Every structure is written in C-alpha cells, then in structure tokens.
Amino acid sequence: MKSFLTKWSFSLLLLVIMTASAISQKTISGVITDAGSGEALIGANVLVKGTATGTITDIDGSYSLRANEGDVLQISYAGYTDQDVTVGASNTINVSLAAGKLLDEVVVVGYGTQKAKEVTSAVVSVSREEFNKGPISDAAQLLQGKVAGLQIYNRGGDPNRASTIRMRGISTVGANVEPLIVVDGIIGASLQNIDPNDIESMDVLKDGSAAAIYGSRGSSGVIIITTKKGKKGDVKVGYSGQLGVSTIRRSVDIMNAQEFVAAGGTNLGNTTDWVDAVTQSGTNQVHGVSVEGGMGKTSYRVSGNYRKVEGILQNTGFDQFNTRLNLNTKAFNDKLSIDFNTSFTNKNQNFGFQEALRYAVLYNPTAPIYGDDSPYPFASAQFGSYFESLGLFDAFNPVSIVNQNTNTGKRREFNYGANFGYNILDNLTANVRIAQQSNVSSSRAYYPTTSHFRGNATSPTRKGRADLYNDDFSFKLYEAYATHLSEFGKSNLSVTGGYSYQQNNFLSTTIGLGDFPNNDIDFSNNIESSQDLRNAGFITLNSDASPDEKIIAFFGRANYTFDDAIFVNASVRREGSTKLGEDNQWGLFPSFGVGVDLNKYTQLANVDLFKVRVGYGVTGSLPKENGLSKAIRVIENGADGSVTSKLSRAANPDLKWEEKAETNLGIEFKSGRLGATLDLYNRDIKDFILNRTVDVAIYGVNNRFENAGQLNTKGIELALSYDVINNSNLTYTTGVNFSTYKTVLDSYVIPQEMRAVLGAPGQNGTPMILVKEGQEIGQIWGPIFAGVNEKGAPTFQDLNGDGKFITDADKGLDPNADFAVLGNGIPDFELGWTNNISYKGWNVNAFFRGAFGHSLVNTWRAFYEPRVSSQSSYNYVNTELAVDGLTSARFSSLYVEKADFFKLDNLTISRNIGLGDFKGISNLNVSLTGQNLFVITKYTGADPEPSLFYNGSTDNGGVENISNPDVLSPGIDSRNNYFSTRAVTLGINFNF
Amino acid sequence: MKSLKKYLVYPCILLMASACTDLEENLKGDITTDISIPGLPGGGGGASDVLGAAFAGLRTGTANHGSYYSVQEITSDEMCIAAKGGDWFDGGILIELHRHTYTPGHTFIKDTWNNTYGAINTCNELLAGTSLDENQKAQTRALRAYFYMRLLDLYGNVKIITAPGADAPQSNRAAVFAFVESELLAALGVSEITSASNFSGSALGTAQNAYRINIYGALGLISKLYLNSEVYTGTARYDKAAIAASHVIDSGVYRLCGDGCKVPNLGKRPAVASDPSELEGYAAVFAPNNANNPEHIFSVFYDEVTGPDMNFSQMNLHYSSQFTYNFQNQPWNGYATLEEFYNSYEDGDVRKKNNFL
C-alpha cells in the first residue's frame, strides 16, 4: 500500500511541475484528418513555421500547441501533401490532409509512435484487415504466417492450449522464450484477457534495436497490440458473430479390428473404432457486440464478446465472456489527455483428457467398450460398467476416461490501465501510466472410484482421486516518461526519457488426495470425505508464493531526422530485476540505428521508396523462476517430529542477465505496384541461465544456476507485395513472406550431450537429439535403419565401416558410434502467401502457409508400429512406412520423417451486402471461412507442423509436465499431441 | 535530455530513492536457511535430534530404481533387467549394467555419485555447525564414513571432502580406505580394532535404535570394510573383520531372528487361506513391520508417511501382480533374478522360499 501511495504522490508531483512550467501564449487545438475518409491521422506533425515549436497528433488525430496569432502552422504527414494554415482568432484549427503519392503509415514503437519511414529497425505492422480469419480465440493466431520471422504454431487443435510463439527461432535457452506482449502500452499484459475482436492492429518488433527499449524482456521479440478505440460522433453499435464446425483432419493410422486380428492381435471378439468413440464434431460460436461514440472531448468504446468452443475430443472446450472499455478524454484546455481502458475475462474451461486420444489410438480394436461385452468374465461394476484390459502397462479404456472423469478450470482476468499525457510545453509532453492486472485461476480434476485411469479402480481400498489447484497472479506497472521535440534547420530531434516500475506477485495452492466413499457425487467438491485424511502420506499438498518480482528501469531514446531522409535512432535502458544475483541485478541495454531514404537523393524513375537501414541492439532475457541465485533447502520431517533440512540447490550470487546482441540490415523498396522489404540479421545470445551440473563434491548438490553458453542465429526475411490487378471493379493483391534462419550453438555447458528421451515402454535411455558445440540446434541423432534380421530385430548401417555396430541408443556420443544426423526439427525456410481478390462487394482471401526442410520423429510409429509381441494386446500403428517382419522397437532413422508441408491455411469468401439503411442495419458482411482445407505433406503422422519443444515422455496415466518445455529438443511429434483439425466457419458482421 | 532527467529521475530519487530502485529478493515459497528442530525427547542415543536429514540421505536410491540399488544389484549375477516384449530395452542401458559395458555417462552411475556426495554434504554441514553434541558428532562421522565406503566400493578413487564448499584433490582407493577406517575408529574411540578393544570411550554409546549408529553399528561397518580390504587395498584384513564382528556378536545385544521371532503378516489376503497370518524367522526380518527385529543393527528407515522411496514390489513384480497382491499401484515387470542364481539355493533353504516368488 505504501508503495502504491508513493507512486501516486509521485505522479501528482510530476503534474504539478508540468503545469507550473507552462508559459503564456494562446493554445491552439484541433483534429487532423484524412480528406478522403475523414479518419483521424495519428502522429501527424504540427509545427509553428520558422520555430522549433511543434507537436504530433495523438491516437484521435488531436493536437494542441501554443502559438501567436499570425503564426503559420505547417501540418505534415507522411504520404500526404503538406498544408500551411495561418493562426487567426479561433483557437480551433481542424485540417484535412489530402493523400499524397505515397501512403505512409505510423507504427507503434516502445513508448510512442513513429512514422514508418523513420523507423530504423525491423518492425512490421499488421492491421485488422490483414489478420487471419475464422474461429480464432487466441490473439496470437491472428498473426500466424503473416510476419516473416515470427513463428506461431499450434500443433493440433486443442482449444485450451496456447500457441507456441517464436521470434526468429530459438531466442533463449532456459529463460522466457515467448515474446513480450504490450497491450495499449502496458508491458507484460496478458494475451488471455484480450478478445481477438477488439484488436485494431499489432506491431511486431523483430530485431534487437527495436526491442532494446524494453530491456530485459525484449530478447524474444515484442508484440505490441493496439485495441480498438471509440470515435467521436453518433453512437455506433456493431455486431460480429461466427458459427463454425471442426472435424478431424488427420489422426494416426492404425489397424481396424480385422487387420489387427490378421496381424496376430489378441481377439476379444468385438469391433470398436476407439477414435470415433471419443471424438465428435467440434463447434465454435462467437458473438461480439461493440458500442462506440463520443461527445465533446470524450470518446468511448465498450465491447462484449462471448465465445464457446467445443473441441473434437469429447468433453473438451471452453466458454468465455470478455468485456472491454476504452475511454479517452481531454481536459485543461486539451493539455491533459486521459486514456483509460479496462477489461475483464471470465473463462470456464473443460480441459478434458488429451490422453484419451492417445489411448484411443493404442487400444485393442477388438476390445468392447463395456464390460458386459467382454469375452471373459469381467467385473464391470468395479469399472463403472466399462471394459478394461487389466494387467497391461499403459492401457486405459479411452471411452471410460472421457465419460467418467472430469477436468475443468475457471479463469478470471481483470486489468485496467490509465495513461495521463500532459503537454507541458508545445514541444514537451509528459506521460504517466498506471496499470494493474489480476488473474485468478483454478482447476479441479476428479477421477471417481470406478475409473481405471488415475481413479485407482483396481485398488482394494483406496479408490478415487481429486486434484485441486488455485493460483492468483497480480501485476502492477507504474511508468512515467516525457518526449521533447525540436527542429533546427533541416534537422528534427525527438527525445524521450522515463522510468518504469513493474511488479509481479504469485500465489498458488495444490491439493491431491483420494480414497473416496463411492460415486454418488463429485468428491472434488467434498474432499473432507477422503480416507486419505487418515493417512497423510497419500496426500499431496503444496503452496507457493513468489517474492515481489520487480523490474525497475530508466530509459531514454533519441530520434533524429535530417532532411526528412536520414534517420538516426538511439536508445538506452538501464534495468534491474530481483531475479538475478545480488551483484548483477542491473543491466544496460543500448541500441542504435541509422536509416537513409536513398530515393530522395538518387531520384530513380518509378521508384517510390528505397530505404536502407541498419540497427544494432542489446536485449535480455529473464528466467521464469525466482530465487535462482539463492541456495535452496528442503525440509526432512522425521518420524519422531524432528525437523531438519538439506541443500537442494547451490547459490550463485553472480547470476546475471542472459544477453542478446543483434544487428539487422533492412532494405525497403516500393515501385508502383511492387513493394519489398528485405531483412538480414545476425544475433548472438550469450549467458543463458541454465541449471548447470556442478561438482557435487564441492557444492553439496550437483546443480546450480549459472550463465553459460552462446547461440548464433543468422537469418533472412523477405516480404513482397504486388497489386496484380487494380481497377474500380476488381482488385487482386498478393503478398509473400519468406524467412530462413540457422541457429548454431557456439558454446554450451558441456561440449556435447544427447537429450529428449523417447520413453516407456522399452525406450527409456533412448535420447534422440544431439546438442553439440559448434553445430546447429535441433539435430535428430540416431542409427540408420538397414533392415530386419532373422529374429525380427532391426539392423543398422555400419557408418564408419569399422566392422563394429555401435548403435545402442545411449552410445550416440561414442567416438566410434554409428550414428548420423537423421533430420533437423527446425524448418529450413517458412513461407506465407496471401491472396486477396475483391470484386463488386465480394472478397476472397486465400492464405497459404508452408514450412520446409524440417523433420519430425514420429513417436507413434517408433513405439507401436513394429509388430512387437507385447503390442498384440493393444493396437498397431500402421502407416505405409511399416516394415514387414520387424518385431522389435528400436529408435532409428526409420521413424524420422521429413515433414515439409504446404497448406491452404485459411480461405475466406465474404460479401458486403449494401442494404442502404435497411431497418437501421448497415455494412452487412457475410463470410465463410475454411481452415486447413488441404495440406500437402508426406508426413504420416497427424500434423506436420514443426514441433519446437519437447515436454518429455509420459506413460501409464502420468500427467504431462508442461511447465518446463525443452527448447533444445525440437522435432519430436510426441504421443500427447492432439489430432489436427479442419474447420469451416460462417461469420456475420453488421452495424446499427 | 538533461531537463528530462531533472523532471523524472531526480524527483524520483529524492522522494523515494529506495522504493525506486530496491531490488531485494525476499523469497517466500522457498527455504534459504537451515532449519533444525529436535523431535520428541526419549528416543535415546541422539535419535531425536538434528540428524534426520543426514540419515534420510541413506534412503535415496537404496531401495529404488536408477541409483545405488540398481548399480549394486543388476550389475551382479543375482539380478538383471531384460527386455520384455516392447518394454525395458531402454536403449540398452540396463543390459550394459549387467554386461559391465557401461560408461561414465550412464545415468545410473551419475545419479548414484550425485546422491552419495549430496548425503556427504549434509553430514559436512552438520559437522561444520555448532549444534551437535558428542554423540551426534560421532554418528555423523560414522555415517559420512559409510557414504565414503559406498564411493570406495563403487568408484575407488574419489575426492575426500570434509567441509561444505571445500575442494580436495582426488585420493586413491587406499587413501579413501584409510580415511573411512580412521573415521570409524575415531567414532569408536579407539586407534585400532583388537580383541581387547574397549569402546567405553566412544561417544556412539550402546543405545539400540536400528535407524541410527551405535557402537555396534560402527563395528559392523568397519567389519564390512575390513572384509573387502584385500580388494580395496591389496592387503587382506580378514582377521580384523572377524574381531570387529565378534565384538558385536559377543555383546549379546543382537540375535538371529529364529523360531518364535515373528510379526503379523500385513500382506495376508483375507481370501487366500494359504497366506500365513504371521511371518516368522527369516521372513520376519524382511517384513514391512520389521521395526524391532532383533537382527537389525543398523538399517535404513522407510515408512509410508515420513520415509518414502521404497519401490521393491513395483520394481520386481509383473504388471498383473497388482491384482494378486492388491497393490495400490501397478508393478513394472522389471527386475528379475537369473536361473543359475535361483538354482544355487538348495530346496528347503528358507531364503529360497522367502526371497523368490
């Protein structure tokens, strides 16, 4: 509370200082708009001619500055024709600018906006019109494939699992790999609390020089989201709705009952399609209503969005209600502008059990669903009437999993943010921002006494299980910064400086217990009935609270332009975090960039833009966890009530930032209908924060967190756009973005290691990924399959020709090992291809996406395709790659498949229906969207999309640990992946 | 830029310098300092004291898969883990142990090393502190000597570390042997083991608690050390092994669990008449409720609540044995004995009857 008050008093003090500094002149204010559309122009320059006094327009196109009568205001905006207006008696000057020959947009950069032309770093702005269409509930997916170098993948279609986002590939090992999200200026805002319908635009800061102003959290890129604001004028009500159906595009190829019996499978006398028995047609519906308007100096937008999604697996999905308010107003002769926004999300999640898909693939296709259909006497009642094949490892009736158990959660997110901007002088603006966010989530899983899967139905005494979890996350942000503009001769200088304070707090509770009386109720809501309470050793209880996780920073930036053609940007951020070692909490993050509009000097014929820019920037990465620099101990409770403790992690007071230094060279070109942007980058990431093996004899434990290792990534990104046809009836524009990169591990904690173990049954001790200094990351490493011997075992190639076969899975690092690179989990290049055709109110948007050169370990095949004798009680995976006579499962090249793909990611056909003013409805738009309509790939698994991390193997009803993904082990299509889906959606939008 | 600093930085620093830049990390959910609270009095012999975490170090891997027990057993002719159907091939790591073709990178070998040195560190921390009485010091030294005995036996040349955070050059096997011997002798309060040795000067005492070390526990350990001396040092010390063992036997404190030495059979299945209601003699020594067995001199503490990590039944039995024995959890169908080893017992040997299914 104290810190909250001091922050407030600080903000007030700042305002007082600002007000006192104002001097006596007349205040002129107004709005700058586009002469054609009437829309506000954001970031237009308003300058008192012949002086250094000037300002830029805000998000509403408004400006205010002080000038004398008779002064001339010069209003300019990139891509528009300049206009001069003489100040008269009126205090209001509104100006409409006519579009010039080049339409130049404004991009949002850290702590401000900049004209695209003046940007010297790799920033891509994606507007609402360019977003992906269809049933998208995860804001990140709006951008999938749209920005060269921004990888967004969501393998399969689990509605409750967020996308994986990577900026230019792997950006950190051990720290936070996901980009920093900034929503309306609020750093670190939650992507979960923003409905895709409310997003106006997204700006992606790709390189280090752009992200450096965000300091320690900028290494994985920054995505800046701007939400829709209200526009002044009459109240406008908009509705947007979607209704869609999704189906399985592809699952895993297995045998049907007949094939299975013919292959020697155990015949239990039934015919069951297990996949069919646990899946369904997924549905989704979205209803969004927005109200916007404004009077006087105030404008507002209020929206409410309801989403309901049911996945293709039974009993999975969510429903969510989100509401958002944006309020913008001005006061004190328009000197003070206040922007307030708040949003609330209430989400009910039905996580269900993704494992059911795994066991549906694996389960004996001749087994019955219900115990009464068992070919032998079976105690149906004990298992809730379901059949179970008892005594097998890792086998559970998937229909029983889906129908008997529940796994649900609730999530509530609330945030607000207020930004106070004040024009202290005409050329000096100060901003104070205050934001808070609160996320509360809980989940409950319940396994009744008759559930074989985790419910312990086979236990004589201890049946049933409940798992409960609650957490509470809160976030505070206080920032103050000021921007000063000046002009001298042909030079313009804008300087920004500020302070930032961020604090996170986290609380959680976990409860797990069992032994419930019967199935009368869901005892997760009545855990006091548990008999485990009489034997505390069975109970899992955990609680945790984070310390005050703080990030404190001072930052400054200068943007200098000369002759409206040479642009220089420099920034520096000094930032400290509580998460690092006491001696190394503060880091320095500088950036520098230069850009030149060559066209101004070369004056090439037919060229509209020819800009070259170079940027260099340093950013950091923070670990997710707290206390990594500290020694941690664990309690040992004795049977006699004694308490002692032992060391579990050694201290490292020198722990410091993980640092990324990136140089980016960009060329922007536009000539008539053709536009092109090329970016080349080179980046070095060093000092990963890794749990490193240390000498246990000295430290007492064999691990502590240290800074170690270095990665180098070099990449090329190219974006092309072309207006193929452009006449009044028909337009066709197409755009391609292409990216490729290569990441080499320059140094690491040990010279080489193998990781990503395949798992049980039978393939523990079988790592698949080679991590080696000086080599690319993502190399799948193993022996090369040669054939099958007389015992049905695989034979491998003697790669080094020494006559010995060193092919056991744990011998991959042996100097004489017959191992080879079997593929790489990272694509060689990725492609996005947009096509947009408009004809008389019809619009067709086709978006194709592909990734090429990557491989996937098809773990389904690696475990279950060989005709292993014990597998005859389950089912066999059976693709076209199955090898006759192979009866033993050993990881090799046989299971590593090229997974290049090219797909029609999104096809949308829409029609604007002109209704005139039919019963008050205008702008009616109807659209039909198909996702994943076709996929061209040779991969035999469910989904060829790259897999960028590995969660490790789980088996026998274990719970997958998703909290610690291994980013050094891409390329593994794990058994817990969802099937890929195809969706068709009908959408309707209209305004009242 | 200068004026900006004045507006933003100076007021901030002047008004609340500490709040502006305070980055102290006060952990809430983790324990960063040693915690030690004695238990109930009356355990005797230092049983209810600060040694809990040190002795708990014995549990790790001693009756579970992947560490000390596995390295000790499946490398021998007593046990192996063979591939069974699709299960347990595991990249060949289990066959390697049995065939002795493992390399230093083998995870079981590494984990055993880490667990053992971790336990030694807990002992070193205790000895570096000031909270131990003489008995506790002697126990901790004896316990640490036992962990070094494991290293001596499994690895041979190791670093002898006797203080937390300290480093030392690698010692050869004979030097590690000499260290273990000297530590046990010091705990026993004698300079060597002879028939005439008098242990009344030992702080270990004679109080009986099988989960802690008294004089007889230390004598048992040193006897075992001498028994293997020829392997460790090239010099046989069988005589000393016999003398140390005789001190335990002659004390009369312990006896073999024979007829009449019995405990209730916790595993008796109501529906199976042939399951005995009591376990007697040899079977009672290894019963889950063997806490007060007269044969036990020094043993590792396991129980369901405060002493977890014993996994023998899962490691050894077949998946389906879950239903035979009404287990809570499914066994793993892993560890198995070798035919030759099983046949090396004569029919009628109680060990054959009790140790195998």
PDB file of C-alpha atoms in Angstrom, chain A residues 357-441:
ATOM      1  CA  LEU A 357      -6.742 -39.622 -27.956  1.00  0.00           C
ATOM      2  CA  ARG A 358      -3.545 -41.472 -27.199  1.00  0.00           C
ATOM      3  CA  TYR A 359      -5.318 -44.460 -25.705  1.00  0.00           C
ATOM      4  CA  ALA A 360      -7.926 -44.427 -28.480  1.00  0.00           C
ATOM      5  CA  VAL A 361      -5.098 -44.958 -30.942  1.00  0.00           C
ATOM      6  CA  LEU A 362      -3.483 -47.610 -28.780  1.00  0.00           C
ATOM      7  CA  TYR A 363      -6.442 -49.623 -27.543  1.00  0.00           C
ATOM      8  CA  ASN A 364      -7.228 -53.103 -28.827  1.00  0.00           C
ATOM      9  CA  PRO A 365      -9.778 -52.620 -31.659  1.00  0.00           C
ATOM     10  CA  THR A 366     -11.447 -55.923 -30.775  1.00  0.00           C
ATOM     11  CA  ALA A 367     -11.981 -54.903 -27.160  1.00  0.00           C
ATOM     12  CA  PRO A 368     -15.506 -53.929 -26.133  1.00  0.00           C
ATOM     13  CA  ILE A 369     -16.378 -50.524 -24.737  1.00  0.00           C
ATOM     14  CA  TYR A 370     -18.482 -52.042 -21.971  1.00  0.00           C
ATOM     15  CA  GLY A 371     -17.556 -54.842 -19.616  1.00  0.00           C
ATOM     16  CA  ASP A 372     -20.774 -56.719 -20.331  1.00  0.00           C
ATOM     17  CA  ASP A 373     -19.490 -57.385 -23.847  1.00  0.00           C
ATOM     18  CA  SER A 374     -16.271 -58.891 -22.564  1.00  0.00           C
ATOM     19  CA  PRO A 375     -15.430 -62.327 -23.983  1.00  0.00           C
ATOM     20  CA  TYR A 376     -14.440 -63.485 -20.494  1.00  0.00           C
ATOM     21  CA  PRO A 377     -15.963 -62.881 -17.049  1.00  0.00           C
ATOM     22  CA  PHE A 378     -15.362 -59.274 -16.158  1.00  0.00           C
ATOM     23  CA  ALA A 379     -16.233 -57.250 -13.059  1.00  0.00           C
ATOM     24  CA  SER A 380     -17.986 -54.467 -14.964  1.00  0.00           C
ATOM     25  CA  ALA A 381     -19.367 -52.755 -11.892  1.00  0.00           C
ATOM     26  CA  GLN A 382     -15.903 -52.189 -10.471  1.00  0.00           C
ATOM     27  CA  PHE A 383     -15.051 -50.080 -13.526  1.00  0.00           C
ATOM     28  CA  GLY A 384     -18.294 -48.178 -13.922  1.00  0.00           C
ATOM     29  CA  SER A 385     -19.614 -50.713 -16.476  1.00  0.00           C
ATOM     30  CA  TYR A 386     -16.636 -50.087 -18.775  1.00  0.00           C
ATOM     31  CA  PHE A 387     -14.278 -52.769 -20.003  1.00  0.00           C
ATOM     32  CA  GLU A 388     -10.608 -52.521 -19.047  1.00  0.00           C
ATOM     33  CA  SER A 389      -7.751 -54.722 -20.193  1.00  0.00           C
ATOM     34  CA  LEU A 390      -6.201 -55.235 -16.792  1.00  0.00           C
ATOM     35  CA  GLY A 391      -2.607 -56.143 -16.155  1.00  0.00           C
ATOM     36  CA  LEU A 392      -1.228 -54.211 -19.123  1.00  0.00           C
ATOM     37  CA  PHE A 393       1.215 -51.342 -18.944  1.00  0.00           C
ATOM     38  CA  ASP A 394      -0.167 -48.055 -20.277  1.00  0.00           C
ATOM     39  CA  ALA A 395      -3.630 -49.190 -21.373  1.00  0.00           C
ATOM     40  CA  PHE A 396      -6.858 -47.462 -20.378  1.00  0.00           C
ATOM     41  CA  ASN A 397     -10.298 -47.611 -21.953  1.00  0.00           C
ATOM     42  CA  PRO A 398     -10.483 -44.181 -23.620  1.00  0.00           C
ATOM     43  CA  VAL A 399     -14.277 -44.003 -23.523  1.00  0.00           C
ATOM     44  CA  SER A 400     -14.135 -44.542 -19.782  1.00  0.00           C
ATOM     45  CA  ILE A 401     -11.529 -41.776 -19.478  1.00  0.00           C
ATOM     46  CA  VAL A 402     -13.718 -39.309 -21.312  1.00  0.00           C
ATOM     47  CA  ASN A 403     -17.011 -40.205 -19.716  1.00  0.00           C
ATOM     48  CA  GLN A 404     -16.187 -40.939 -16.109  1.00  0.00           C
ATOM     49  CA  ASN A 405     -13.635 -38.277 -15.250  1.00  0.00           C
ATOM     50  CA  THR A 406     -13.795 -34.519 -15.200  1.00  0.00           C
ATOM     51  CA  ASN A 407     -11.053 -31.972 -15.598  1.00  0.00           C
ATOM     52  CA  THR A 408     -12.266 -28.409 -15.562  1.00  0.00           C
ATOM     53  CA  GLY A 409     -10.998 -24.983 -14.704  1.00  0.00           C
ATOM     54  CA  LYS A 410     -12.026 -21.405 -14.248  1.00  0.00           C
ATOM     55  CA  ARG A 411     -10.030 -18.363 -15.093  1.00  0.00           C
ATOM     56  CA  ARG A 412     -10.792 -14.743 -14.386  1.00  0.00           C
ATOM     57  CA  GLU A 413      -8.635 -11.920 -15.578  1.00  0.00           C
ATOM     58  CA  PHE A 414      -9.130  -8.286 -14.846  1.00  0.00           C
ATOM     59  CA  ASN A 415      -6.971  -5.386 -15.744  1.00  0.00           C
ATOM     60  CA  TYR A 416      -7.092  -1.668 -16.032  1.00  0.00           C
ATOM     61  CA  GLY A 417      -4.686   0.895 -17.344  1.00  0.00           C
ATOM     62  CA  ALA A 418      -4.706   4.646 -17.336  1.00  0.00           C
ATOM     63  CA  ASN A 419      -2.412   6.907 -19.244  1.00  0.00           C
ATOM     64  CA  PHE A 420      -2.194  10.604 -18.451  1.00  0.00           C
ATOM     65  CA  GLY A 421      -0.483  12.697 -21.097  1.00  0.00           C
ATOM     66  CA  TYR A 422       0.243  16.336 -20.499  1.00  0.00           C
ATOM     67  CA  ASN A 423       1.607  18.950 -22.855  1.00  0.00           C
ATOM     68  CA  ILE A 424       3.933  20.840 -20.564  1.00  0.00           C
ATOM     69  CA  LEU A 425       5.223  22.944 -23.408  1.00  0.00           C
ATOM     70  CA  ASP A 426       4.234  22.832 -27.025  1.00  0.00           C
ATOM     71  CA  ASN A 427       7.169  20.629 -27.706  1.00  0.00           C
ATOM     72  CA  LEU A 428       7.299  18.749 -24.442  1.00  0.00           C
ATOM     73  CA  THR A 429       4.810  16.048 -23.479  1.00  0.00           C
ATOM     74  CA  ALA A 430       4.859  14.025 -20.308  1.00  0.00           C
ATOM     75  CA  ASN A 431       3.092  10.735 -19.695  1.00  0.00           C
ATOM     76  CA  VAL A 432       2.252   8.858 -16.561  1.00  0.00           C
ATOM     77  CA  ARG A 433       0.893   5.363 -16.854  1.00  0.00           C
ATOM     78  CA  ILE A 434      -0.638   3.223 -14.171  1.00  0.00           C
ATOM     79  CA  ALA A 435      -1.818  -0.303 -14.794  1.00  0.00           C
ATOM     80  CA  GLN A 436      -2.796  -3.286 -12.736  1.00  0.00           C
ATOM     81  CA  GLN A 437      -3.806  -6.772 -13.620  1.00  0.00           C
ATOM     82  CA  SER A 438      -5.203  -9.628 -11.620  1.00  0.00           C
ATOM     83  CA  ASN A 439      -5.556 -13.216 -12.834  1.00  0.00           C
ATOM     84  CA  VAL A 440      -7.203 -15.869 -10.768  1.00  0.00           C
ATOM     85  CA  SER A 441      -7.427 -19.413 -11.978  1.00  0.00           C
TER      86      SER A 441
END
